[in-house]
Amino acid sequence: MSELTLASNPEDATALQSAEAHHARLAGELAGRVKMLITAVGHDPIAAGKIHAGLVAFCDRSLLPHAAAEEAALYPAAHRMREARLLIESLIGEHRCLTTLVDVLRATPAPADAVADARALQVLFEEHMAKENGLVLPLLAMTPEVRLAELVADMHHRLANDSSVKGASEAQYNEAGHDVYEGQIEETGGCGGACGCGEAEETDEPELDVRDVPHALRHATVFGALDAVPAGTAMVLIAHHDPLPLLAQIEQRTPGVFSVEYLERGPEAWRLRFSHR
């Protein structure tokens, strides 16, 4: 069933897609940062400390303000519906759990001790997002008396005017989702000058394998992981194809920040090292 079928009007169908895309970006960036923390703890404690601090900063500027904006803009309309009242109250409770986990991460001095809480944060947010995408947003979109488009616009207005989130990474992307760029990027057939062509030996640098990451989260997961790579260090990406569109997006997003070299060129896997200059 399409989003248009689920919505009471085309504007709300577009708003539903926009909200789901925003959730995908948040979940993907969180997953990338958590993965980098987990992999860095075992081989580079200094880098792990920086990644740990970056994860907390991401939560403070993006994840928690998003939750607050949802409670102010989206949840009241759903809470007025008898069939959704208990669900909304449980989701508000999950927001409190997310906040508690972020506070625990902030207070944990050693990155190695933060891994379990970071993973718990990721799992909770992904389950929370699935409930909102599968239950709350479709219910609001299908209800003729509710204008989901207005509620989503109000939520983004609150985020845009929240001084704690101005300049956050997700503001760089169109609200329809990062995949809107792919058609234009594939036409160029290039990587924006970021790609090296030499083969290189394997290293013990942290690896991000996105072959099993859902398509909707894949690019955002890479962006989140790259945001967590400290200057002077590197990350190895494993993909199931040559990620030329992704390379172009990375260069558009952070021009000149990463140099790229191929470690493996298929046929089953492509491995690329991203070095933060």
Short mmCIF file of N, CA, C and O in Angstrom, two decimals, residues 58-122:
data_model
loop_
_atom_site.label_atom_id
_atom_site.label_comp_id
_atom_site.label_asym_id
_atom_site.label_seq_id
_atom_site.Cartn_x
_atom_site.Cartn_y
_atom_site.Cartn_z
N PHE A 58 25.99 14.73 18.94
CA PHE A 58 24.95 14.46 17.95
C PHE A 58 23.59 14.30 18.61
O PHE A 58 22.58 14.83 18.13
N CYS A 59 23.55 13.56 19.71
CA CYS A 59 22.29 13.38 20.43
C CYS A 59 21.75 14.71 20.95
O CYS A 59 20.54 14.97 20.87
N ASP A 60 22.64 15.55 21.47
CA ASP A 60 22.22 16.83 22.03
C ASP A 60 21.69 17.79 20.97
O ASP A 60 20.74 18.54 21.21
N ARG A 61 22.29 17.76 19.77
CA ARG A 61 21.90 18.74 18.77
C ARG A 61 20.83 18.22 17.81
O ARG A 61 20.19 19.01 17.13
N SER A 62 20.64 16.88 17.75
CA SER A 62 19.72 16.33 16.76
C SER A 62 18.67 15.41 17.36
O SER A 62 17.46 15.63 17.18
N LEU A 63 19.09 14.38 18.06
CA LEU A 63 18.15 13.35 18.52
C LEU A 63 17.18 13.88 19.57
O LEU A 63 15.95 13.74 19.42
N LEU A 64 17.70 14.48 20.62
CA LEU A 64 16.83 14.94 21.70
C LEU A 64 15.95 16.12 21.29
O LEU A 64 14.77 16.16 21.65
N PRO A 65 16.48 17.13 20.56
CA PRO A 65 15.58 18.19 20.07
C PRO A 65 14.48 17.65 19.17
O PRO A 65 13.36 18.16 19.18
N HIS A 66 14.78 16.64 18.37
CA HIS A 66 13.75 16.03 17.53
C HIS A 66 12.65 15.43 18.39
O HIS A 66 11.45 15.60 18.09
N ALA A 67 13.03 14.73 19.44
CA ALA A 67 12.03 14.14 20.33
C ALA A 67 11.17 15.23 20.98
O ALA A 67 9.94 15.09 21.07
N ALA A 68 11.79 16.31 21.41
CA ALA A 68 11.05 17.41 22.03
C ALA A 68 10.08 18.06 21.04
O ALA A 68 8.94 18.39 21.39
N ALA A 69 10.52 18.22 19.79
CA ALA A 69 9.67 18.82 18.77
C ALA A 69 8.48 17.91 18.46
O ALA A 69 7.36 18.40 18.21
N GLU A 70 8.70 16.60 18.47
CA GLU A 70 7.60 15.67 18.25
C GLU A 70 6.55 15.80 19.35
O GLU A 70 5.34 15.82 19.08
N GLU A 71 7.01 15.88 20.60
CA GLU A 71 6.07 15.98 21.71
C GLU A 71 5.26 17.27 21.63
O GLU A 71 4.09 17.30 22.02
N ALA A 72 5.87 18.33 21.14
CA ALA A 72 5.17 19.61 21.08
C ALA A 72 4.25 19.72 19.87
O ALA A 72 3.18 20.32 19.96
N ALA A 73 4.66 19.12 18.73
CA ALA A 73 3.92 19.36 17.48
C ALA A 73 3.06 18.18 17.05
O ALA A 73 1.92 18.37 16.60
N LEU A 74 3.58 16.96 17.14
CA LEU A 74 2.87 15.79 16.62
C LEU A 74 2.03 15.07 17.65
O LEU A 74 0.87 14.70 17.38
N TYR A 75 2.59 14.84 18.81
CA TYR A 75 1.94 13.97 19.78
C TYR A 75 0.59 14.48 20.29
O TYR A 75 -0.32 13.68 20.52
N PRO A 76 0.40 15.79 20.53
CA PRO A 76 -0.90 16.23 21.05
C PRO A 76 -2.08 15.83 20.16
O PRO A 76 -3.14 15.43 20.66
N ALA A 77 -1.92 15.94 18.84
CA ALA A 77 -3.02 15.59 17.93
C ALA A 77 -3.34 14.10 18.03
O ALA A 77 -4.51 13.71 18.01
N ALA A 78 -2.31 13.26 18.13
CA ALA A 78 -2.55 11.82 18.24
C ALA A 78 -3.10 11.46 19.62
O ALA A 78 -3.94 10.56 19.75
N HIS A 79 -2.65 12.17 20.65
CA HIS A 79 -3.11 11.87 22.01
C HIS A 79 -4.59 12.15 22.18
O HIS A 79 -5.26 11.53 23.03
N ARG A 80 -5.14 13.05 21.38
CA ARG A 80 -6.58 13.34 21.47
C ARG A 80 -7.43 12.22 20.90
O ARG A 80 -8.65 12.19 21.12
N MET A 81 -6.81 11.29 20.16
CA MET A 81 -7.53 10.14 19.61
C MET A 81 -7.52 9.02 20.63
O MET A 81 -6.47 8.61 21.12
N ARG A 82 -8.70 8.51 20.96
CA ARG A 82 -8.79 7.49 22.00
C ARG A 82 -7.93 6.27 21.67
O ARG A 82 -7.28 5.70 22.55
N GLU A 83 -7.91 5.88 20.39
CA GLU A 83 -7.19 4.67 20.02
C GLU A 83 -5.67 4.82 20.07
O GLU A 83 -4.94 3.83 20.05
N ALA A 84 -5.20 6.06 20.16
CA ALA A 84 -3.75 6.29 20.15
C ALA A 84 -3.22 6.79 21.48
O ALA A 84 -2.00 6.93 21.64
N ARG A 85 -4.10 7.05 22.43
CA ARG A 85 -3.68 7.73 23.66
C ARG A 85 -2.61 6.95 24.42
O ARG A 85 -1.57 7.49 24.81
N LEU A 86 -2.85 5.65 24.64
CA LEU A 86 -1.88 4.86 25.40
C LEU A 86 -0.56 4.73 24.65
O LEU A 86 0.51 4.73 25.26
N LEU A 87 -0.66 4.61 23.32
CA LEU A 87 0.57 4.51 22.53
C LEU A 87 1.40 5.77 22.68
O LEU A 87 2.63 5.69 22.87
N ILE A 88 0.78 6.93 22.59
CA ILE A 88 1.52 8.19 22.70
C ILE A 88 2.14 8.31 24.09
O ILE A 88 3.31 8.73 24.22
N GLU A 89 1.42 7.92 25.11
CA GLU A 89 1.99 7.99 26.46
C GLU A 89 3.20 7.07 26.60
O GLU A 89 4.19 7.41 27.26
N SER A 90 3.14 5.90 25.94
CA SER A 90 4.29 5.00 26.00
C SER A 90 5.47 5.57 25.20
O SER A 90 6.63 5.42 25.61
N LEU A 91 5.18 6.26 24.08
CA LEU A 91 6.26 6.86 23.30
C LEU A 91 6.91 8.01 24.05
O LEU A 91 8.13 8.21 23.96
N ILE A 92 6.12 8.76 24.79
CA ILE A 92 6.70 9.82 25.63
C ILE A 92 7.62 9.19 26.69
O ILE A 92 8.71 9.71 26.98
N GLY A 93 7.19 8.06 27.24
CA GLY A 93 8.04 7.34 28.18
C GLY A 93 9.34 6.89 27.53
O GLY A 93 10.41 6.95 28.16
N GLU A 94 9.28 6.47 26.26
CA GLU A 94 10.51 6.10 25.56
C GLU A 94 11.41 7.30 25.33
O GLU A 94 12.64 7.17 25.36
N HIS A 95 10.83 8.47 25.10
CA HIS A 95 11.65 9.68 25.00
C HIS A 95 12.43 9.91 26.29
O HIS A 95 13.59 10.31 26.27
N ARG A 96 11.79 9.66 27.42
CA ARG A 96 12.49 9.82 28.70
C ARG A 96 13.63 8.82 28.82
O ARG A 96 14.71 9.14 29.35
N CYS A 97 13.40 7.60 28.31
CA CYS A 97 14.46 6.59 28.35
C CYS A 97 15.62 6.99 27.44
O CYS A 97 16.79 6.81 27.79
N LEU A 98 15.30 7.54 26.27
CA LEU A 98 16.35 8.02 25.37
C LEU A 98 17.17 9.11 26.05
O LEU A 98 18.41 9.11 25.97
N THR A 99 16.50 10.03 26.71
CA THR A 99 17.19 11.12 27.41
C THR A 99 18.10 10.56 28.51
O THR A 99 19.24 11.01 28.68
N THR A 100 17.59 9.58 29.23
CA THR A 100 18.39 8.97 30.30
C THR A 100 19.63 8.29 29.74
O THR A 100 20.74 8.42 30.30
N LEU A 101 19.47 7.58 28.63
CA LEU A 101 20.62 6.91 28.03
C LEU A 101 21.66 7.92 27.55
O LEU A 101 22.87 7.69 27.69
N VAL A 102 21.21 9.02 26.99
CA VAL A 102 22.17 10.05 26.56
C VAL A 102 22.88 10.64 27.76
O VAL A 102 24.10 10.88 27.73
N ASP A 103 22.16 10.87 28.85
CA ASP A 103 22.79 11.38 30.07
C ASP A 103 23.83 10.40 30.62
O ASP A 103 24.89 10.80 31.10
N VAL A 104 23.51 9.11 30.55
CA VAL A 104 24.47 8.10 30.99
C VAL A 104 25.71 8.12 30.11
O VAL A 104 26.85 8.05 30.60
N LEU A 105 25.51 8.22 28.79
CA LEU A 105 26.65 8.31 27.87
C LEU A 105 27.51 9.53 28.18
O LEU A 105 28.74 9.46 28.13
N ARG A 106 26.86 10.64 28.49
CA ARG A 106 27.57 11.89 28.79
C ARG A 106 28.41 11.74 30.06
O ARG A 106 29.51 12.30 30.15
N ALA A 107 27.91 11.00 31.01
CA ALA A 107 28.58 10.88 32.30
C ALA A 107 29.62 9.77 32.34
O ALA A 107 30.40 9.69 33.29
N THR A 108 29.61 8.90 31.34
CA THR A 108 30.54 7.78 31.33
C THR A 108 31.92 8.24 30.89
O THR A 108 32.08 8.72 29.76
N PRO A 109 32.94 8.12 31.73
CA PRO A 109 34.25 8.66 31.37
C PRO A 109 35.00 7.85 30.34
O PRO A 109 35.74 8.40 29.53
N ALA A 110 34.85 6.53 30.36
CA ALA A 110 35.63 5.66 29.47
C ALA A 110 34.78 5.22 28.29
O ALA A 110 33.69 4.66 28.49
N PRO A 111 35.24 5.44 27.05
CA PRO A 111 34.46 5.01 25.89
C PRO A 111 34.11 3.53 25.91
O PRO A 111 33.02 3.14 25.48
N ALA A 112 35.01 2.68 26.40
CA ALA A 112 34.73 1.24 26.44
C ALA A 112 33.51 0.94 27.30
O ALA A 112 32.74 0.02 27.01
N ASP A 113 33.33 1.73 28.35
CA ASP A 113 32.19 1.53 29.23
C ASP A 113 30.90 2.09 28.64
O ASP A 113 29.81 1.81 29.15
N ALA A 114 31.01 2.89 27.57
CA ALA A 114 29.84 3.51 26.97
C ALA A 114 29.23 2.67 25.85
O ALA A 114 28.14 2.97 25.37
N VAL A 115 29.94 1.62 25.42
CA VAL A 115 29.50 0.87 24.25
C VAL A 115 28.12 0.25 24.45
O VAL A 115 27.24 0.35 23.58
N ALA A 116 27.89 -0.39 25.59
CA ALA A 116 26.60 -1.06 25.82
C ALA A 116 25.46 -0.06 25.83
O ALA A 116 24.39 -0.31 25.25
N ASP A 117 25.67 1.09 26.47
CA ASP A 117 24.61 2.11 26.51
C ASP A 117 24.38 2.73 25.13
O ASP A 117 23.25 3.06 24.76
N ALA A 118 25.45 2.88 24.36
CA ALA A 118 25.30 3.42 23.00
C ALA A 118 24.49 2.46 22.14
O ALA A 118 23.61 2.88 21.36
N ARG A 119 24.78 1.18 22.24
CA ARG A 119 24.03 0.19 21.47
C ARG A 119 22.57 0.14 21.93
O ARG A 119 21.66 0.02 21.10
N ALA A 120 22.34 0.25 23.25
CA ALA A 120 20.96 0.27 23.75
C ALA A 120 20.21 1.48 23.22
O ALA A 120 19.02 1.40 22.87
N LEU A 121 20.90 2.63 23.15
CA LEU A 121 20.29 3.84 22.60
C LEU A 121 19.89 3.61 21.15
O LEU A 121 18.77 3.99 20.73
N GLN A 122 20.76 3.00 20.36
CA GLN A 122 20.46 2.75 18.95
C GLN A 122 19.25 1.83 18.81
O GLN A 122 18.33 2.11 18.02
#
